Coordinates of C-alpha atoms in Angstrom, one line a residue:
X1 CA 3.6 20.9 -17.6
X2 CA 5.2 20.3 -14.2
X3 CA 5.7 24.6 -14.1
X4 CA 2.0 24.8 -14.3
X5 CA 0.8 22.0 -11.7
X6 CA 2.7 24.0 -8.7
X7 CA 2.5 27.5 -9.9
X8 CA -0.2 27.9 -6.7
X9 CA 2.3 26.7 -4.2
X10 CA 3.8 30.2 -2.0
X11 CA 7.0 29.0 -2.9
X12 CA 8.9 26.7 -5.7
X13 CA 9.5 23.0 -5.3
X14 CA 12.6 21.8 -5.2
X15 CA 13.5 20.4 -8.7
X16 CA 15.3 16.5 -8.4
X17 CA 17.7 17.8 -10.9
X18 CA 19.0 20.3 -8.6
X19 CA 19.4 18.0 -5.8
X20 CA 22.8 16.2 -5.6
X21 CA 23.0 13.1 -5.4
X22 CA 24.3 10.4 -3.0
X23 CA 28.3 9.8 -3.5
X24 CA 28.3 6.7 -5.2
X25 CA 24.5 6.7 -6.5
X26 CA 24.3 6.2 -10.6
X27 CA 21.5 7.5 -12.8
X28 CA 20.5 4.2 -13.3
X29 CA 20.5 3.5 -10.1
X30 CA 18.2 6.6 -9.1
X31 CA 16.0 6.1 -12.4
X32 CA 15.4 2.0 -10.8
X33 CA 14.5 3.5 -7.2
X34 CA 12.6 6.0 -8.8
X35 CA 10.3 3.5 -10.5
X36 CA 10.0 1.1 -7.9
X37 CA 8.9 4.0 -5.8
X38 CA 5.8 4.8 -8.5
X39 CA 5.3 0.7 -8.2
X40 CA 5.3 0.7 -4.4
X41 CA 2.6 3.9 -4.3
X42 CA 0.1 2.2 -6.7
X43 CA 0.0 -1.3 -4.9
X44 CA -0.2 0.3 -1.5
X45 CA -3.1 2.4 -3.1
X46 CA -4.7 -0.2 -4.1
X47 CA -5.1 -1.4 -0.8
X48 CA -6.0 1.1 0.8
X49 CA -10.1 0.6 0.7
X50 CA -10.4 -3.5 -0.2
X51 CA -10.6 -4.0 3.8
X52 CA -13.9 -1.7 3.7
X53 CA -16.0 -2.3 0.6
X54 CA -15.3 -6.1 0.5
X55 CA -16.9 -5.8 3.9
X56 CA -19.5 -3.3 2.8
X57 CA -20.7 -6.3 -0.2
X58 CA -20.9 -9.0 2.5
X59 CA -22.2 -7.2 5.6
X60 CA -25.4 -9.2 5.2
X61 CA -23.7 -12.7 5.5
X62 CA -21.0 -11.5 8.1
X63 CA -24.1 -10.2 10.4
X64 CA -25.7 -13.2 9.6
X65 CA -22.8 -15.4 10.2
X66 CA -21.7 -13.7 13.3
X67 CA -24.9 -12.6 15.0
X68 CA -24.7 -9.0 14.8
X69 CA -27.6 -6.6 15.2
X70 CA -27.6 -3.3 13.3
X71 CA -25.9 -1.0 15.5
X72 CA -23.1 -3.3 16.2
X73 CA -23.0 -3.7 12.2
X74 CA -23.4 0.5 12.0
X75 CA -20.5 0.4 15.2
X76 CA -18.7 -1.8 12.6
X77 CA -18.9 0.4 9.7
X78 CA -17.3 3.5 12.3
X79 CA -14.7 1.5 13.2
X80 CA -12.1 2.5 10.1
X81 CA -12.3 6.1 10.5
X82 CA -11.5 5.5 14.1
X83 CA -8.9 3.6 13.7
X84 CA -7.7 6.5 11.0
X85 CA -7.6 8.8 14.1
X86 CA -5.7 7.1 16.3
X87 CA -3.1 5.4 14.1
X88 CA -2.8 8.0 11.8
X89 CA -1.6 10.8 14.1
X90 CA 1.5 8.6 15.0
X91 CA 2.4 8.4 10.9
X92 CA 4.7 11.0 11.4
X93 CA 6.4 10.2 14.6
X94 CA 6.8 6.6 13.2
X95 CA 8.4 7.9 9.7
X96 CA 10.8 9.9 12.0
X97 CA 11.9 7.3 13.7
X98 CA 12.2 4.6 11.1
X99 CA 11.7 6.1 7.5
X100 CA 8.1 6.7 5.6
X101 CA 9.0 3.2 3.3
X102 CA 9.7 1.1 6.4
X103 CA 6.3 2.5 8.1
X104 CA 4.7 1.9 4.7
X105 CA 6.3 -1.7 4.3
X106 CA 4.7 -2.2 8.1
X107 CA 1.4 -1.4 7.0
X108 CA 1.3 -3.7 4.1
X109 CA 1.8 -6.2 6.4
X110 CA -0.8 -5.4 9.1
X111 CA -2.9 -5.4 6.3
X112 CA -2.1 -8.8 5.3
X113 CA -2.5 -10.3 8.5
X114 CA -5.5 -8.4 9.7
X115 CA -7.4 -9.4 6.5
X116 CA -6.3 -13.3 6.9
X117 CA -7.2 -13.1 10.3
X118 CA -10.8 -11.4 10.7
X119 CA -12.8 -13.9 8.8
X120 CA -12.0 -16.9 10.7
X121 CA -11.4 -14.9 14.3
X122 CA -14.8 -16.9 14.9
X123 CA -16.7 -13.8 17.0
X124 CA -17.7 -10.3 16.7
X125 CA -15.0 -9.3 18.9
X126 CA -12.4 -11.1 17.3
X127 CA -13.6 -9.6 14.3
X128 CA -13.1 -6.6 14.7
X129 CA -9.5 -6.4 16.7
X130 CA -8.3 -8.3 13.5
X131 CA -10.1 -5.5 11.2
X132 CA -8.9 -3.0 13.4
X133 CA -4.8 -4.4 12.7
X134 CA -5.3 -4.4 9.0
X135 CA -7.3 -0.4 9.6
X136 CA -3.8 0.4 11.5
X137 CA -1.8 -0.5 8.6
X138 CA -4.4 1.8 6.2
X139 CA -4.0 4.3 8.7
X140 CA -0.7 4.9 8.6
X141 CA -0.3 4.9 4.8
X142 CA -3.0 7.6 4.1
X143 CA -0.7 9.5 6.3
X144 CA 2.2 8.8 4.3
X145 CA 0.9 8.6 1.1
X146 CA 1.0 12.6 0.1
X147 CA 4.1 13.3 2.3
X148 CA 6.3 10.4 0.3
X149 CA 4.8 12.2 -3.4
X150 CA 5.5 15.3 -2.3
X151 CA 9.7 14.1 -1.8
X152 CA 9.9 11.9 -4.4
X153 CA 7.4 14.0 -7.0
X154 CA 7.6 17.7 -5.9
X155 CA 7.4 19.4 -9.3
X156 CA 3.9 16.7 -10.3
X157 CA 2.1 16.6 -7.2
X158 CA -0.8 16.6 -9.2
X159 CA 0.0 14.0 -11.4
X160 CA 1.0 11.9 -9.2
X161 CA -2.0 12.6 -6.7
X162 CA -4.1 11.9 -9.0
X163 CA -2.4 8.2 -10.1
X164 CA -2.0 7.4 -6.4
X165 CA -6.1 8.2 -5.7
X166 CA -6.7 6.5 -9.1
X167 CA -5.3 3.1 -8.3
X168 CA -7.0 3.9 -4.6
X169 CA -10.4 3.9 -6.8
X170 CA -9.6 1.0 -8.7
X171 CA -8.8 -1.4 -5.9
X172 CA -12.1 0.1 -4.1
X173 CA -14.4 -0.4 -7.0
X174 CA -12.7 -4.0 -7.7
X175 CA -13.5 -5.2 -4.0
X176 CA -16.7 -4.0 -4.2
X177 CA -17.6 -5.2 -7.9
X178 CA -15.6 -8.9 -7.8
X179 CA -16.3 -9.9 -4.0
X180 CA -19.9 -11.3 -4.5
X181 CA -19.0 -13.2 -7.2
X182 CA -15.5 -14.5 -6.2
X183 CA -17.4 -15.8 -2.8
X184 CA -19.9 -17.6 -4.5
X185 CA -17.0 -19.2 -7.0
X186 CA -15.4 -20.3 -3.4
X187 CA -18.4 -22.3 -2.6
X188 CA -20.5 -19.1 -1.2
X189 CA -18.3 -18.9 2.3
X190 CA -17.9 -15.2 3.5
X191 CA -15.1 -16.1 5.1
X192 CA -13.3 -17.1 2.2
X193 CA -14.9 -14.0 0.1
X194 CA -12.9 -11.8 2.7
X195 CA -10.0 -13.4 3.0
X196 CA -8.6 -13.6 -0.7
X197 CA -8.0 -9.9 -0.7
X198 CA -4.9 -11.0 1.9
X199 CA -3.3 -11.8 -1.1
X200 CA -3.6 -8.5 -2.8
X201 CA -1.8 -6.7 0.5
X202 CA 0.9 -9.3 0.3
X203 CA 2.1 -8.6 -3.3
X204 CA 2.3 -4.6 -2.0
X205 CA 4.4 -5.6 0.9
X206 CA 7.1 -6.5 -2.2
X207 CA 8.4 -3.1 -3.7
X208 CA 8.8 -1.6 0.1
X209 CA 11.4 -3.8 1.0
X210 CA 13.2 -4.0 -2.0
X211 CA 13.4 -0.5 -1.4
X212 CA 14.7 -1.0 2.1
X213 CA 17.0 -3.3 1.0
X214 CA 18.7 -0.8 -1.4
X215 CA 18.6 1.8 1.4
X216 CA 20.8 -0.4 3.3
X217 CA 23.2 -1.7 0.7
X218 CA 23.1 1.5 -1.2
X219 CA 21.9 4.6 0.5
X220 CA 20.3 5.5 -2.4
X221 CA 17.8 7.9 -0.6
X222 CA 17.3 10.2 2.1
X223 CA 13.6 10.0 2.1
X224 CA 13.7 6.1 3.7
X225 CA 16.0 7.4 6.5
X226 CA 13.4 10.3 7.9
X227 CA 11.8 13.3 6.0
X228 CA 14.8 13.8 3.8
X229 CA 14.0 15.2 -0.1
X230 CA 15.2 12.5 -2.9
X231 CA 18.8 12.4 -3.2
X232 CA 19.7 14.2 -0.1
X233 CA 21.0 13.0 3.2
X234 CA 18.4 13.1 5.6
X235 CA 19.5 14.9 8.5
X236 CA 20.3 18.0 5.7
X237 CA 16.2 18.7 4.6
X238 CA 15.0 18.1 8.1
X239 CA 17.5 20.7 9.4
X240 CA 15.9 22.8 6.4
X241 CA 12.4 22.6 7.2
X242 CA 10.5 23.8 10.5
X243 CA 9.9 21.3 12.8
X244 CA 7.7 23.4 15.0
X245 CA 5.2 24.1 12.8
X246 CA 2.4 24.9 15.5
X247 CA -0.3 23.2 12.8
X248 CA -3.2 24.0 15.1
X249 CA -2.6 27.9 14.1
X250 CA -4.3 27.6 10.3
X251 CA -7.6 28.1 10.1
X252 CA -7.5 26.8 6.4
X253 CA -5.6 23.7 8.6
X254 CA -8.9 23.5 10.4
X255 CA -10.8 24.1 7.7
X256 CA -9.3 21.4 5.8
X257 CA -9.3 19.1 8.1
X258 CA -13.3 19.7 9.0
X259 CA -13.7 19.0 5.2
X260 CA -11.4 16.0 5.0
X261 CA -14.1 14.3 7.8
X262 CA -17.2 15.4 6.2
X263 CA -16.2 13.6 3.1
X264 CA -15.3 10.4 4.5
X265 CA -18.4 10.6 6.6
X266 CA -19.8 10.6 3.2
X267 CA -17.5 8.2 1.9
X268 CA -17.6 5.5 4.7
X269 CA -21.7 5.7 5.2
X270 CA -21.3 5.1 1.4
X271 CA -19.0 2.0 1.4
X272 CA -20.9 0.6 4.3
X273 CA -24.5 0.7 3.6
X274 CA -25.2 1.8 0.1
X275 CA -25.6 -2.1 -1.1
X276 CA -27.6 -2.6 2.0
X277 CA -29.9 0.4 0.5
X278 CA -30.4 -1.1 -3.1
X279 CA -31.2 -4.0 -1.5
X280 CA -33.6 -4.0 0.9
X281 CA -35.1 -1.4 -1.7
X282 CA -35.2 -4.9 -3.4
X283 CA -32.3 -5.0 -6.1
X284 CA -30.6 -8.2 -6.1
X285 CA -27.3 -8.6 -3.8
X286 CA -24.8 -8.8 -7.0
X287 CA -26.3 -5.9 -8.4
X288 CA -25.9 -4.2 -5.4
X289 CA -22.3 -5.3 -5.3
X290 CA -22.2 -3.9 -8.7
X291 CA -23.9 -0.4 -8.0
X292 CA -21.4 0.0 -5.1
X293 CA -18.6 -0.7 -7.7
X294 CA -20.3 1.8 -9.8
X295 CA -20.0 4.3 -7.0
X296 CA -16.1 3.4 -6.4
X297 CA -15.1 3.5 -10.1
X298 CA -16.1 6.8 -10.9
X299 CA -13.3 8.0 -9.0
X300 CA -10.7 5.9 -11.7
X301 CA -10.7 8.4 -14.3
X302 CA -12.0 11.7 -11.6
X303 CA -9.2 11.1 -9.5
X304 CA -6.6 11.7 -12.0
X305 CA -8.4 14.5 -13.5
X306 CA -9.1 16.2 -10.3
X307 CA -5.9 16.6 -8.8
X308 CA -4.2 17.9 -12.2
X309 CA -7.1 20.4 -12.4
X310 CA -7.1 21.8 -8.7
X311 CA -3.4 22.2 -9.2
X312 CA -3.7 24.1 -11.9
X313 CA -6.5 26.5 -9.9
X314 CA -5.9 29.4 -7.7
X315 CA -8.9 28.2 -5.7
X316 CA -10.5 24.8 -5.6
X317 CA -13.8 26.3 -4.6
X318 CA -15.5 25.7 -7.6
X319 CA -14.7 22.0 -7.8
X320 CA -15.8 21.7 -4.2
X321 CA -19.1 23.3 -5.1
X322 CA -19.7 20.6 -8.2
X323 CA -19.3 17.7 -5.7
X324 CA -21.2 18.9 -3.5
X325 CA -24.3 19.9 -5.6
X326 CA -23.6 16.1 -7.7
X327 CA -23.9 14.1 -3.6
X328 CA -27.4 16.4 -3.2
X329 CA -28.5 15.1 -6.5
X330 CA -27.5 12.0 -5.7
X331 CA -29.0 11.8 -1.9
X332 CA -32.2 12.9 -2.8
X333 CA -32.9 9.9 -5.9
X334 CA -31.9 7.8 -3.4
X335 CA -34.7 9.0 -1.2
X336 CA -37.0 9.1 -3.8
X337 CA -36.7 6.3 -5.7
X338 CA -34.0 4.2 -4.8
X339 CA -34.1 1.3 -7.0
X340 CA -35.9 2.8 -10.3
X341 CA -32.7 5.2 -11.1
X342 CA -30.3 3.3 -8.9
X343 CA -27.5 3.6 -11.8
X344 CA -27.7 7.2 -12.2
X345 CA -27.8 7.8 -7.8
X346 CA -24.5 5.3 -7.8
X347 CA -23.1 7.5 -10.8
X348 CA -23.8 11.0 -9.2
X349 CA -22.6 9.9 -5.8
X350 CA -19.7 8.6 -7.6
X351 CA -19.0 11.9 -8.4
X352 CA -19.8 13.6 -4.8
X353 CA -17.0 10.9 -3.4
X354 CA -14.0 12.7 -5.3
X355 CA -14.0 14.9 -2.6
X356 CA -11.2 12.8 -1.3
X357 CA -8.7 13.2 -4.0
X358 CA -9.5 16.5 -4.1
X359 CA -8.7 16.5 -0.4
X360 CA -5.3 15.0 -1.0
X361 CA -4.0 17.2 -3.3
X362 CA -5.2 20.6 -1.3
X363 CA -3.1 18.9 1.2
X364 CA -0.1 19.1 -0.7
X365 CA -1.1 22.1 -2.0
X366 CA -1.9 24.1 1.6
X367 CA 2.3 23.5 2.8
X368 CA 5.5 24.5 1.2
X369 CA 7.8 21.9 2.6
X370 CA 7.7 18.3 3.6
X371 CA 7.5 18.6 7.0
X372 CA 4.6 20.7 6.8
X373 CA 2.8 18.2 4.4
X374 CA 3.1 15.6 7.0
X375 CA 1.8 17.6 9.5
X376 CA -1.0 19.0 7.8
X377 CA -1.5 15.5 6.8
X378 CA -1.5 13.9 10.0
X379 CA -3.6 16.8 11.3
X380 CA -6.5 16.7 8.6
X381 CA -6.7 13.2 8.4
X382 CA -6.7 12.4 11.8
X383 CA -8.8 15.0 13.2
X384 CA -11.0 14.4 10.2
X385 CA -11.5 10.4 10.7
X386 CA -12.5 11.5 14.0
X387 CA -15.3 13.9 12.8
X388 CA -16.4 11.4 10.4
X389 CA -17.0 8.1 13.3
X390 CA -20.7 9.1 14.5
X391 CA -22.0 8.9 10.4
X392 CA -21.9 5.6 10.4
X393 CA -22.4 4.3 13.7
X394 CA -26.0 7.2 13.5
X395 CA -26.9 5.5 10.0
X396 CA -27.3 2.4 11.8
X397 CA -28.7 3.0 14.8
X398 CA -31.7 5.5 12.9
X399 CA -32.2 2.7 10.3
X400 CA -32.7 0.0 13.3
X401 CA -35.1 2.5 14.8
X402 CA -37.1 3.9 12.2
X403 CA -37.6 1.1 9.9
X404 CA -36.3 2.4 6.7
X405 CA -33.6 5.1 5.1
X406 CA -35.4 7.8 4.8
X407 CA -33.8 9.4 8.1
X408 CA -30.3 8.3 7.3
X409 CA -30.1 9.1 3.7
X410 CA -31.6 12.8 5.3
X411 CA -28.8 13.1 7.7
X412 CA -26.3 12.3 4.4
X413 CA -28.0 15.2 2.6
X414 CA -27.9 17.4 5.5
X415 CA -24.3 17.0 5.9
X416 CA -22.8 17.7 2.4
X417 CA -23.8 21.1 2.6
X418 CA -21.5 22.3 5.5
X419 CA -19.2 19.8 3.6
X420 CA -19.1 22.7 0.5
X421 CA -19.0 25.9 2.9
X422 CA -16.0 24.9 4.7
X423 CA -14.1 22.9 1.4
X424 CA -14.8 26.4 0.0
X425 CA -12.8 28.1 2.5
X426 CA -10.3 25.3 2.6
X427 CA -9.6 25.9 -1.0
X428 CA -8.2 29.2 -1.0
X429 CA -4.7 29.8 -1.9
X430 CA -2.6 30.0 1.3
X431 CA -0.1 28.0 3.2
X432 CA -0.5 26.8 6.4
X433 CA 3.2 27.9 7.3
X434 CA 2.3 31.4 6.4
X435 CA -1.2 31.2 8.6
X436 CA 0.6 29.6 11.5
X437 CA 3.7 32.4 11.3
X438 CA 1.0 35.5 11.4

């Protein structure tokens, strides 16, 4: 029941049916808008990680193809959560100034072209400015992401976390799964293997402007024009909700936030050189595609579980804890024995990588209003992403120097366990406007 996924929140939502609507806005009208808004969330989802693992499948042939050593391919593999840094801390500021859908709509399309671009930019440099346009378009719609549920949904925050990270899974486990295969059904060329999932980030560019369309021949919604709730002019809910929220005051902001990188350390090490570890521990490169996939799908039916249950949680400490303890399990076969229980390390760390949902909805959870859910947003993500850009970049260079993973998959153990102590703390049931206030 929606009562019971935001019965931890300080204070209650406000319900759409209280909210008046728009002079001149019909039911039907709202109900269509409504829908197209679930439609827009899932396809933006969806591309949210295809940049990454399709990369992550092919890095072989790309650093074959372009003449790249291993740290410029573990350099690589750090450049989306630094891009996440730095474009994700102007989410906010953007959505101010234009509206969340039309900053949304923007990313689609960076996407779009940075993914059509980057395989045929011809150079390593090219390369990566064209991976780093479709990264700013990511960027700013992780930002986004919670902040436009938390408007449109705020009674099923849960819910609807938990669909938005599930179609985030899915299109991560399908470029990870269907990339090997769908290059060598374009005649083998990596160039073409990347490029097709251009397509998928122009279909999501679709529902966003329809949306923007209605905005302007309608006004059906105050949440395209800034931070305004559903049905409400937008200058009324900002005036409502405190702009200067000094984020920086929370320690469960900070906490949060230290969590938020420590998983996508986790996360992004993962994407970028797990197939590279089945298969120089010998595992052929389509399984390791598939293993990979394995390791991205889990989070399909987790990351709609997950979020429901946190909500429903005073503290998310205990869920924490069972990620944690399922990446050490994990780590450690890896290390061991890579390739005889490969299926079972790819399920477990699976597991260990729902951290991120699980992230997402303690954002939602940690702030009262919409303002302070897109600055606790911007704040944990993009101080986060910027925790999380030496994993990858140290992966690489202590695999180029020591001659195997037994160092880096080390390091990746090492790490999940300030990952649990501080998601812990991070889960317990406060608000950051209440923390920054005292």
């Amino acid at each position: 029941m929606a009562s019971e996924e935001t019965r931890t929140m300080s204070s209650p939502p406000i319900r759409s049916s209280a909210i008046t609507e728009p002079e001149g806005v019909t039911p039907t009208t709202r109900a269509w808008t409504t829908r197209l808004v679930v439609v827009g969330i899932v396809l933006t989802a969806l591309n949210l990680r295809p940049a990454i693992t399709s990369l992550g499948a092919l890095l072989e042939e790309v650093r074959d193809g372009l003449g790249m050593s291993g740290s410029v391919a573990g350099l690589l593999t750090s450049v989306p959560p630094l891009c996440f840094a730095a474009f994700g801390v102007m989410a906010p500021r953007l959505a101010r100034r234009f509206g969340p859908g039309a900053v949304v709509c923007a990313g689609m399309l960076a996407i779009t072209a940075g993914l059509l671009i980057r395989p045929y930019a011809g150079n390593t440099a090219g390369f990566l400015v064209a991976s780093a346009l479709a990264l700013m378009g990511i960027a700013v719609s992780n930002v986004l992401m919670p902040v436009i549920v938390k408007r449109w949904f705020p009674d099923r925050v849960g819910s609807m976390t938990g669909l938005y990270s599930m179609a985030l899974a899915l299109g991560t486990a399908a470029a990870a799964a269907v990339t090997v295969p769908m290059t060598d059904a374009l005649g083998g060329n990596w160039q073409s293997g990347l490029a097709v999932w251009a397509g998928l980030a122009g279909v999501a560019v679709l529902p966003w402007i329809a949306l923007l369309r209605a905005r302007r021949g309608e006004d059906v919604s105050g949440e395209f024009g800034a931070f305004g709730g559903a049905g409400r002019p937008a200058s009324a809910a900002v005036g409502a909700e405190p702009d200067g929220l000094r984020i920086t005051r929370s320690r469960t902001a900070w906490a949060l936030a230290v969590f938020f990188g420590l998983q996508a350390t986790a996360a992004y090490i993962t994407m970028g050189w797990m197939a590279q570890i089945f298969r120089d521990a010998g595992v052929p490169a389509g399984t390791a595609g598939l293993l990979l996939a394995v390791t991205m799908v889990m989070g399909v039916p987790l990351a709609f579980v997950i979020p429901r249950l946190a909500t429903r949680l005073p503290h998310q400490g205990p869920i924490v804890v069972v990620l944690g303890l399922s990446g050490l399990a994990g780590y450690a076969g890896l290390y061991l024995a890579p390739a005889g229980g490969a299926w079972a390390w790819a399920v477990l760390l699976g597991v260990a990588n729902c951290a991120f949902p699980l992230a997402l909805t303690m954002v939602g959870m940690r702030a009262r209003t919409g303002a302070g859910v897109a600055k606790l947003s911007a704040f944990a993500q993009s101080t986060g992403y910027l925790i999380s850009i030496p994993g990858p970049l140290l992966v690489g260079v202590l695999y180029q120097h020591s001659g195997g993973w037994g160092l880096p998959i080390a390091l990746m153990a090492g790490l999940m366990v300030p990952q649990i102590v501080v998601g812990v703390f991070a889960g317990r049931n406060r608000t950051v406007e209440d923390e920054a206030a005292a």
